[in-house]
Amino acid sequence: MNSQSQARQIQRVWQQGLARRQFLKWGLGSVATVAAVAAGGFALLRRSPRDAVSRPGWAADLSDDEFHLFDRAREVLLPVAGTALVDSAAIPVVQNIQRTLNYLDPVTRKELGAGLGLLDNIAVFTHGCRFVDLELPEARQMLDRWGEGGVLQRTLATVLKQLVYSAYWQDPQTWQPVEFDGPVSDKWGLSYLGNAPLPGPLEVSAQETTV
Amino acid sequence: MSSPIMKASGLEVHQATDVTDSQITLEADVVVVGSGAGGAVAAYELARQGKRVIILEAGPYVPSKAFTEDFTDSLQTLYQDHGGQANSSGDLLVLQGACVGGSTVVNGCVCFRTPDFILQDWQRDFGLSELTEAELGPYFDEVERNLSVHDNGEHEIARHGQVIREGARKLGWSTKPLRRNIRQCGLTGHCLSGCKTERKQSMLVTYLPWAQAYGAEIYADTRVEKVLTEGGRASGVEAVVTGQDGIVVASLTVRAPRVVLAAGAVQTPVLLLKSGLANRSGQVGKNFACHPSLLVAARYPQPIYPWRGALLGVHIDEFMHPDKGGFILEDGGFGIVEMTMLAEPGTGEPFMEYMANARDLAGLVTLIHDHNVGTISWDGERKQIDYQLSEADFPSMKRAIKAAARLHLASGATEVYVPASDRRIIRSEDDIDDQVDSLENAPQHLRMVSYHPQGTCRMGADPLQSVVKANGETHDVAGLYVADASLLPTSIIVNPQITVYALATRIARQMA
Ligand SMILES: Cc1cc2nc3c(=O)[nH]c(=O)nc-3n(C[C@H](O)[C@H](O)[C@H](O)COP(=O)(O)OP(=O)(O)OC[C@H]3O[C@@H](n4cnc5c(N)ncnc54)[C@H](O)[C@@H]3O)c2cc1C
């Protein structure tokens, strides 16, 4: 069986999974369930040249596939040519994503990983290769189409985008070109007002009056 | 009783790092669960009556001075589930503060009294005949005075508010300055990351230090897991103390004849469900409403700098009454990270072009009077928030988006971005119907955020239809009270903090 027909088979399993659940739950929960059904099949899907490259040491909390997916998504989602914006290669985008994912509870984290694996692999039967190997314009078109697609596609496209966007824009290096001020209170020297006075009689202890 | 002593700044808080015993048992007259709007107010009122009060707060104590004014960082440190709390479809972010002071620490300071037509619904439909405007008026007066609530002055209406107000004037729509609980606003625009210089009159700088001045003790990092009863009466709570590294350092029991639950509209019902209490009606966790809100952004021909100035300036109340639409619009500032979640201008270059012009954007927050169609449940391991915008509410949502688009255009915007998963841009009045009518009420289509979860332990006169009485005590368990946003029997359209403060004050006073 070639990888495309394997992918189709996986999609069938996947859709049956959704049908059984009567389309009741559309979120990452359902993504995870169907992805888990298909998980064995992913291993058989088309390999990417990136598979030969291991993730860097700091990316210990991501799988190799996740690292490659996020790094490719960074290139797809954050083009800066012709703008004054900072090149995403100079920003620790994938590190920031890893940090966000580490805040997730283990179940949601697993579900998310499965969902993103699905996004990467499902391109095989629409484009003949994984998402990470799509040319940039194709990858962008795919995400635009997914934004208009079914619930599952919308969910995965939105999750991927929001992880990458916030990982990039949270870095202070990205703020200056758009004139975002960032933290200002200390910069402006704003004084601290302290606790509000008690309604009614008040006695602030002497040693604690300095703010 | 001696005069109360209050710290000039900050709080004395027992934290996980202070714990030396793995099992702690405490005694009090009242144990309050949660230190947000309802918990802090109830704790102060009870401590002032001379009661020994212990406040248990699941989140950490982060003093104002440690706030970073960095939204991503604040989501991770100050918010429930590190900012990731969502409904089960993942298309509605349910934001709640989870730190000492609760959501009041990160809220936008907007203050509204409960609209009278909402109170009338409560009287008529839930037998809450005592909750009239006349009865609650003095409580509203008092909490507003305590919290320095005032109409925004002209200097507190940022450029985004000014353009919106001008557009509303052209359309002839009723617009008013928002009222906010803030002293000498620093105009930083960082409300949602906590107010570093202690100007926002959140619980962190008001009712909590005041409660402490009257002897209340605050325990942070302490999550209540179970409410205890003896002979059908509340008798205390069991909790765990967890360090910032996630390691449980102690179990803590508080014995108290009165338990006040104020863990917010998601966690309070979870706690009751876990404890198997107060649910004869089957209504615990039901009737969840949340004012699903959208931030409709638009691009202007001139710089707006949506992050500069007070976060929220004016509101349009033209459509507030359900007969006129049942929604309000508030002009809302935002920072650069929030901007990435607002619009879908297209993947790649269009998105980066949209971001490159960030300074030219202004936003309108839509709030609708949603029906109480959601449910909070507990499966033994995890809580679940099941909420989808109901078919009955979808038309209100669309009306609110259309009004926001019209208002932006009248205010001079050149492009209005519909916050959906696909690319929808409105450039003229003619585009509005096309772009909005074709929206589907399907999961993951609209990018919704809720700042106002409510309704999951509703008040009412009938013990078979509601969880608590008008005095806040549960119908089923004597001595067990609820004093947070879970109480509200219907959604209230407007921002709820003042409603919660007033109800918590009344409940605590009646408890005496
Ligand atoms: C970002 C944001 C902006 C907002 N803006 C506004 C606004 O401008 N105006 C307005 O009126 N309202 C606003 N709100 C809403 C308002 O702050 C809330 O309605 C109000 O604070 C609700 O009060 P509460 O007591 O129900 O819960 P909260 O204030 O959320 O307090 C609940 C507390 O209980 C703690 N807790 C939870 N579970 C447990 C447990 N098991 N054990 C111990 N502690 C527990 C939580 O950590 C939390 O600190 C905003 C909210 C948010 C999140």
CSV table of N, CA, C and O and ligand atoms in Angstrom, one decimal, chain B residues 32-40 56-60 71 79-80 94-112 181 192 203 222-225 239 262-265 267-268 271 274 312 330 450-453 483-486 494-501, ligand 1:
chain,number,residue,atom,x,y,z
B,32,VAL,N,-13.3,31.0,54.0
B,32,VAL,CA,-13.7,31.5,52.7
B,32,VAL,C,-12.8,30.9,51.6
B,32,VAL,O,-11.6,30.9,51.7
B,33,VAL,N,-13.5,30.3,50.6
B,33,VAL,CA,-12.7,29.6,49.6
B,33,VAL,C,-12.6,30.5,48.3
B,33,VAL,O,-13.6,30.8,47.7
B,34,GLY,N,-11.4,31.0,48.0
B,34,GLY,CA,-11.3,32.0,46.9
B,34,GLY,C,-11.1,33.4,47.4
B,34,GLY,O,-11.9,33.8,48.4
B,35,SER,N,-10.2,34.1,46.8
B,35,SER,CA,-9.9,35.5,47.3
B,35,SER,C,-10.3,36.5,46.3
B,35,SER,O,-9.7,37.6,46.3
B,36,GLY,N,-11.1,36.2,45.4
B,36,GLY,CA,-11.5,37.2,44.3
B,36,GLY,C,-12.6,38.1,44.8
B,36,GLY,O,-12.8,38.4,46.0
B,37,ALA,N,-13.4,38.5,43.8
B,37,ALA,CA,-14.5,39.5,44.1
B,37,ALA,C,-15.4,39.1,45.3
B,37,ALA,O,-15.6,39.9,46.2
B,38,GLY,N,-15.9,37.9,45.2
B,38,GLY,CA,-16.9,37.5,46.2
B,38,GLY,C,-16.2,37.2,47.5
B,38,GLY,O,-16.6,37.6,48.6
B,39,GLY,N,-15.0,36.4,47.4
B,39,GLY,CA,-14.4,36.0,48.6
B,39,GLY,C,-13.8,37.1,49.5
B,39,GLY,O,-13.9,37.1,50.7
B,40,ALA,N,-13.1,38.0,48.8
B,40,ALA,CA,-12.5,39.1,49.5
B,40,ALA,C,-13.5,40.0,50.2
B,40,ALA,O,-13.3,40.4,51.4
B,56,LEU,N,-8.8,30.8,51.9
B,56,LEU,CA,-7.9,29.9,51.2
B,56,LEU,C,-8.0,30.2,49.7
B,56,LEU,O,-9.0,30.2,49.1
B,57,GLU,N,-6.8,30.4,49.1
B,57,GLU,CA,-6.7,30.7,47.7
B,57,GLU,C,-5.8,29.7,46.9
B,57,GLU,O,-4.7,29.5,47.3
B,58,ALA,N,-6.4,29.2,45.9
B,58,ALA,CA,-5.6,28.2,45.1
B,58,ALA,C,-4.4,28.8,44.4
B,58,ALA,O,-3.4,28.1,44.3
B,59,GLY,N,-4.5,30.0,44.0
B,59,GLY,CA,-3.5,30.6,43.2
B,59,GLY,C,-2.4,31.2,44.0
B,59,GLY,O,-2.5,31.2,45.3
B,60,PRO,N,-1.3,31.7,43.4
B,60,PRO,CA,-0.2,32.2,44.1
B,60,PRO,C,-0.4,33.6,44.6
B,60,PRO,O,-1.4,34.3,44.1
B,71,PHE,N,1.7,40.6,28.7
B,71,PHE,CA,0.5,39.8,28.8
B,71,PHE,C,0.7,38.3,28.7
B,71,PHE,O,0.1,37.6,29.5
B,79,TYR,N,-3.4,33.8,35.6
B,79,TYR,CA,-4.7,33.3,35.1
B,79,TYR,C,-4.9,31.8,35.4
B,79,TYR,O,-3.9,31.0,35.5
B,80,GLN,N,-6.2,31.4,35.4
B,80,GLN,CA,-6.6,30.0,35.6
B,80,GLN,C,-6.0,29.2,34.4
B,80,GLN,O,-6.1,29.6,33.3
B,94,VAL,N,-12.0,30.9,28.3
B,94,VAL,CA,-12.7,31.3,29.5
B,94,VAL,C,-11.7,31.9,30.5
B,94,VAL,O,-11.0,31.1,31.2
B,95,LEU,N,-11.5,33.2,30.5
B,95,LEU,CA,-10.4,33.8,31.3
B,95,LEU,C,-10.9,34.0,32.7
B,95,LEU,O,-12.0,34.6,32.9
B,96,GLN,N,-10.1,33.6,33.6
B,96,GLN,CA,-10.3,33.9,35.0
B,96,GLN,C,-9.0,34.1,35.7
B,96,GLN,O,-8.0,33.4,35.4
B,97,GLY,N,-9.0,35.1,36.7
B,97,GLY,CA,-7.8,35.2,37.4
B,97,GLY,C,-7.6,34.0,38.4
B,97,GLY,O,-8.6,33.5,38.8
B,98,ALA,N,-6.4,33.6,38.7
B,98,ALA,CA,-6.2,32.5,39.6
B,98,ALA,C,-4.9,32.9,40.4
B,98,ALA,O,-3.8,32.4,40.2
B,99,CYS,N,-5.1,33.8,41.3
B,99,CYS,CA,-4.0,34.4,42.2
B,99,CYS,C,-4.7,35.1,43.3
B,99,CYS,O,-6.0,35.2,43.3
B,100,VAL,N,-4.0,35.5,44.3
B,100,VAL,CA,-4.6,36.2,45.4
B,100,VAL,C,-5.3,37.5,44.8
B,100,VAL,O,-4.6,38.3,44.2
B,101,GLY,N,-6.6,37.6,45.1
B,101,GLY,CA,-7.3,38.7,44.5
B,101,GLY,C,-8.2,38.3,43.3
B,101,GLY,O,-9.0,39.0,42.8
B,102,GLY,N,-7.9,37.1,42.8
B,102,GLY,CA,-8.8,36.5,41.7
B,102,GLY,C,-8.8,37.3,40.5
B,102,GLY,O,-7.9,38.0,40.1
B,103,SER,N,-10.0,37.3,39.8
B,103,SER,CA,-10.1,38.0,38.5
B,103,SER,C,-10.1,39.5,38.7
B,103,SER,O,-9.8,40.2,37.7
B,104,THR,N,-10.3,39.9,39.9
B,104,THR,CA,-10.3,41.4,40.1
B,104,THR,C,-8.9,42.0,39.8
B,104,THR,O,-8.7,43.2,39.5
B,105,VAL,N,-7.9,41.1,40.0
B,105,VAL,CA,-6.5,41.6,39.7
B,105,VAL,C,-6.2,41.9,38.3
B,105,VAL,O,-5.5,42.8,37.9
B,106,VAL,N,-6.9,41.1,37.4
B,106,VAL,CA,-6.6,41.2,36.0
B,106,VAL,C,-7.7,41.8,35.2
B,106,VAL,O,-7.7,41.9,34.0
B,107,ASN,N,-8.7,42.3,35.9
B,107,ASN,CA,-9.9,42.7,35.1
B,107,ASN,C,-9.7,44.1,34.6
B,107,ASN,O,-8.7,44.8,34.9
B,108,GLY,N,-10.7,44.5,33.8
B,108,GLY,CA,-10.6,45.8,33.0
B,108,GLY,C,-11.1,47.0,33.8
B,108,GLY,O,-11.2,48.1,33.2
B,109,CYS,N,-11.5,46.8,35.0
B,109,CYS,CA,-12.0,47.9,35.9
B,109,CYS,C,-13.4,48.4,35.6
B,109,CYS,O,-13.8,49.4,36.2
B,110,VAL,N,-14.0,47.9,34.6
B,110,VAL,CA,-15.3,48.5,34.2
B,110,VAL,C,-16.4,48.2,35.3
B,110,VAL,O,-16.4,47.0,35.7
B,111,CYS,N,-17.2,49.1,35.6
B,111,CYS,CA,-18.2,49.0,36.7
B,111,CYS,C,-19.6,49.3,36.2
B,111,CYS,O,-19.8,50.4,35.8
B,112,PHE,N,-20.4,48.4,36.3
B,112,PHE,CA,-21.9,48.6,36.1
B,112,PHE,C,-22.7,48.0,37.2
B,112,PHE,O,-22.3,46.9,37.7
B,181,ASN,N,-13.2,51.3,38.6
B,181,ASN,CA,-12.7,51.3,40.0
B,181,ASN,C,-11.2,51.5,39.9
B,181,ASN,O,-10.5,50.6,39.9
B,192,LEU,N,-5.0,44.1,32.0
B,192,LEU,CA,-5.2,42.7,32.0
B,192,LEU,C,-4.0,41.9,32.5
B,192,LEU,O,-4.0,40.7,32.6
B,203,MET,N,-9.1,43.6,44.6
B,203,MET,CA,-9.2,43.1,45.9
B,203,MET,C,-7.8,43.1,46.6
B,203,MET,O,-7.7,43.1,47.8
B,222,THR,N,-3.2,27.3,48.0
B,222,THR,CA,-4.0,26.3,48.8
B,222,THR,C,-5.3,26.0,48.1
B,222,THR,O,-6.3,26.9,48.1
B,223,ARG,N,-5.4,24.9,47.5
B,223,ARG,CA,-6.6,24.5,46.7
B,223,ARG,C,-7.6,23.7,47.6
B,223,ARG,O,-7.2,22.6,48.0
B,224,VAL,N,-8.8,24.2,47.7
B,224,VAL,CA,-9.7,23.4,48.5
B,224,VAL,C,-10.2,22.3,47.6
B,224,VAL,O,-10.6,22.5,46.4
B,225,GLU,N,-10.2,21.0,48.1
B,225,GLU,CA,-10.6,19.9,47.3
B,225,GLU,C,-12.0,19.3,47.8
B,225,GLU,O,-12.7,18.7,47.0
B,239,ALA,N,-8.0,20.8,52.0
B,239,ALA,CA,-7.3,21.5,50.9
B,239,ALA,C,-5.9,20.9,50.8
B,239,ALA,O,-5.4,20.2,51.7
B,262,ALA,N,-16.3,30.9,47.2
B,262,ALA,CA,-16.2,32.0,46.3
B,262,ALA,C,-15.0,31.7,45.3
B,262,ALA,O,-14.2,32.6,45.1
B,263,ALA,N,-15.1,30.5,44.8
B,263,ALA,CA,-14.0,30.1,43.9
B,263,ALA,C,-14.2,30.4,42.4
B,263,ALA,O,-13.5,30.0,41.6
B,264,GLY,N,-15.3,31.2,42.2
B,264,GLY,CA,-15.6,31.6,40.8
B,264,GLY,C,-16.6,30.6,40.2
B,264,GLY,O,-16.8,29.5,40.7
B,265,ALA,N,-17.2,31.0,39.1
B,265,ALA,CA,-18.3,30.3,38.5
B,265,ALA,C,-17.9,28.9,37.8
B,265,ALA,O,-18.8,28.2,37.5
B,267,GLN,N,-15.1,27.0,39.3
B,267,GLN,CA,-14.5,26.1,40.3
B,267,GLN,C,-15.5,25.9,41.5
B,267,GLN,O,-15.5,24.8,42.1
B,268,THR,N,-16.4,26.8,41.8
B,268,THR,CA,-17.3,26.6,42.9
B,268,THR,C,-18.2,25.4,42.6
B,268,THR,O,-18.4,24.5,43.4
B,271,LEU,N,-16.3,22.2,43.0
B,271,LEU,CA,-16.0,21.8,44.4
B,271,LEU,C,-17.3,21.2,45.0
B,271,LEU,O,-17.2,20.2,45.7
B,274,LYS,N,-17.5,17.7,43.4
B,274,LYS,CA,-16.5,16.8,44.0
B,274,LYS,C,-17.0,16.4,45.4
B,274,LYS,O,-16.7,15.3,45.9
B,312,LEU,N,-10.1,50.9,28.7
B,312,LEU,CA,-11.5,51.0,28.3
B,312,LEU,C,-12.1,52.4,28.6
B,312,LEU,O,-11.9,52.8,29.8
B,330,GLU,N,-18.1,48.2,24.0
B,330,GLU,CA,-17.2,49.0,24.8
B,330,GLU,C,-15.9,49.2,23.9
B,330,GLU,O,-15.5,48.2,23.3
B,450,SER,N,-14.5,34.7,26.9
B,450,SER,CA,-15.3,35.0,28.0
B,450,SER,C,-14.5,35.6,29.1
B,450,SER,O,-13.5,34.9,29.5
B,451,TYR,N,-14.9,36.7,29.6
B,451,TYR,CA,-14.3,37.3,30.8
B,451,TYR,C,-15.2,37.1,32.0
B,451,TYR,O,-14.9,37.5,33.1
B,452,HIS,N,-16.5,36.7,31.8
B,452,HIS,CA,-17.5,36.8,32.8
B,452,HIS,C,-18.3,35.5,33.0
B,452,HIS,O,-19.5,35.4,32.8
B,453,PRO,N,-17.6,34.4,33.4
B,453,PRO,CA,-18.4,33.2,33.7
B,453,PRO,C,-19.3,33.4,34.9
B,453,PRO,O,-19.0,34.1,35.9
B,483,ALA,N,-20.9,32.9,47.4
B,483,ALA,CA,-20.8,34.3,47.4
B,483,ALA,C,-20.0,34.8,46.2
B,483,ALA,O,-19.2,35.7,46.3
B,484,ASP,N,-20.2,34.2,45.0
B,484,ASP,CA,-19.4,34.6,43.9
B,484,ASP,C,-20.3,34.7,42.6
B,484,ASP,O,-21.6,34.6,42.7
B,485,ALA,N,-19.7,34.8,41.5
B,485,ALA,CA,-20.5,35.0,40.2
B,485,ALA,C,-21.3,33.7,39.9
B,485,ALA,O,-22.2,33.8,39.0
B,486,SER,N,-21.1,32.6,40.6
B,486,SER,CA,-22.0,31.5,40.3
B,486,SER,C,-23.4,31.7,40.7
B,486,SER,O,-24.3,31.1,40.2
B,494,VAL,N,-24.0,43.2,31.4
B,494,VAL,CA,-22.9,44.1,31.7
B,494,VAL,C,-21.8,43.4,32.5
B,494,VAL,O,-22.1,42.3,33.0
B,495,ASN,N,-20.7,44.0,32.6
B,495,ASN,CA,-19.6,43.5,33.4
B,495,ASN,C,-20.0,43.3,34.8
B,495,ASN,O,-20.6,44.2,35.4
B,496,PRO,N,-19.7,42.1,35.4
B,496,PRO,CA,-20.4,41.7,36.6
B,496,PRO,C,-19.7,42.0,38.0
B,496,PRO,O,-20.3,41.7,39.0
B,497,GLN,N,-18.5,42.6,38.0
B,497,GLN,CA,-17.8,42.7,39.3
B,497,GLN,C,-18.7,43.4,40.4
B,497,GLN,O,-18.7,43.0,41.5
B,498,ILE,N,-19.3,44.5,40.0
B,498,ILE,CA,-20.1,45.3,41.0
B,498,ILE,C,-21.2,44.5,41.5
B,498,ILE,O,-21.5,44.5,42.7
B,499,THR,N,-21.9,43.7,40.7
B,499,THR,CA,-22.9,42.8,41.1
B,499,THR,C,-22.4,41.8,42.2
B,499,THR,O,-23.0,41.6,43.2
B,500,VAL,N,-21.2,41.3,41.9
B,500,VAL,CA,-20.7,40.3,42.8
B,500,VAL,C,-20.3,40.9,44.1
B,500,VAL,O,-20.6,40.4,45.2
B,501,TYR,N,-19.7,42.1,44.1
B,501,TYR,CA,-19.3,42.8,45.3
B,501,TYR,C,-20.6,43.1,46.2
B,501,TYR,O,-20.6,42.9,47.4
C,1,LIG,C1,-9.4,39.5,31.9
C,1,LIG,C2,-10.7,39.8,32.7
C,1,LIG,C3,-11.3,41.1,32.6
C,1,LIG,C4,-12.4,41.4,33.3
C,1,LIG,N1,-12.9,42.7,33.2
C,1,LIG,C5,-14.0,43.0,34.0
C,1,LIG,C6,-14.4,44.4,34.0
C,1,LIG,O1,-13.8,45.3,33.4
C,1,LIG,N2,-15.5,44.6,34.8
C,1,LIG,C7,-16.1,43.7,35.5
C,1,LIG,O2,-17.2,44.0,36.1
C,1,LIG,N3,-15.7,42.4,35.5
C,1,LIG,C8,-14.6,42.1,34.7
C,1,LIG,N4,-14.2,40.8,34.8
C,1,LIG,C9,-14.9,39.8,35.6
C,1,LIG,C10,-14.8,40.0,37.1
C,1,LIG,O3,-13.5,40.2,37.5
C,1,LIG,C11,-15.4,38.7,37.7
C,1,LIG,O4,-16.8,38.7,37.3
C,1,LIG,C12,-15.4,38.7,39.2
C,1,LIG,O5,-14.1,38.8,39.6
C,1,LIG,C13,-15.9,37.3,39.6
C,1,LIG,O6,-15.7,37.1,41.0
C,1,LIG,P1,-15.7,35.7,41.7
C,1,LIG,O7,-15.6,35.9,43.1
C,1,LIG,O8,-16.8,34.9,41.1
C,1,LIG,O9,-14.4,35.0,41.1
C,1,LIG,P2,-12.9,35.4,41.0
C,1,LIG,O10,-12.7,36.9,41.2
C,1,LIG,O11,-12.4,34.9,39.7
C,1,LIG,O12,-12.2,34.7,42.2
C,1,LIG,C14,-12.2,33.3,42.3
C,1,LIG,C15,-10.9,32.9,43.1
C,1,LIG,O13,-11.0,31.6,43.6
C,1,LIG,C16,-9.8,30.9,43.4
C,1,LIG,N5,-10.1,29.4,43.5
C,1,LIG,C17,-10.6,28.7,42.5
C,1,LIG,N6,-10.8,27.4,42.9
C,1,LIG,C18,-10.3,27.4,44.1
C,1,LIG,C19,-10.2,26.3,45.1
C,1,LIG,N7,-10.6,25.1,44.8
C,1,LIG,N8,-9.7,26.6,46.3
C,1,LIG,C20,-9.3,27.8,46.6
C,1,LIG,N9,-9.4,28.9,45.7
C,1,LIG,C21,-9.9,28.6,44.5
C,1,LIG,C22,-9.3,31.4,42.1
C,1,LIG,O14,-7.9,31.1,42.0
C,1,LIG,C23,-9.7,32.8,42.2
C,1,LIG,O15,-8.6,33.6,42.7
C,1,LIG,C24,-13.0,40.4,34.1
C,1,LIG,C25,-12.5,39.2,34.2
C,1,LIG,C26,-11.3,38.9,33.6
C,1,LIG,C27,-10.7,37.5,33.7
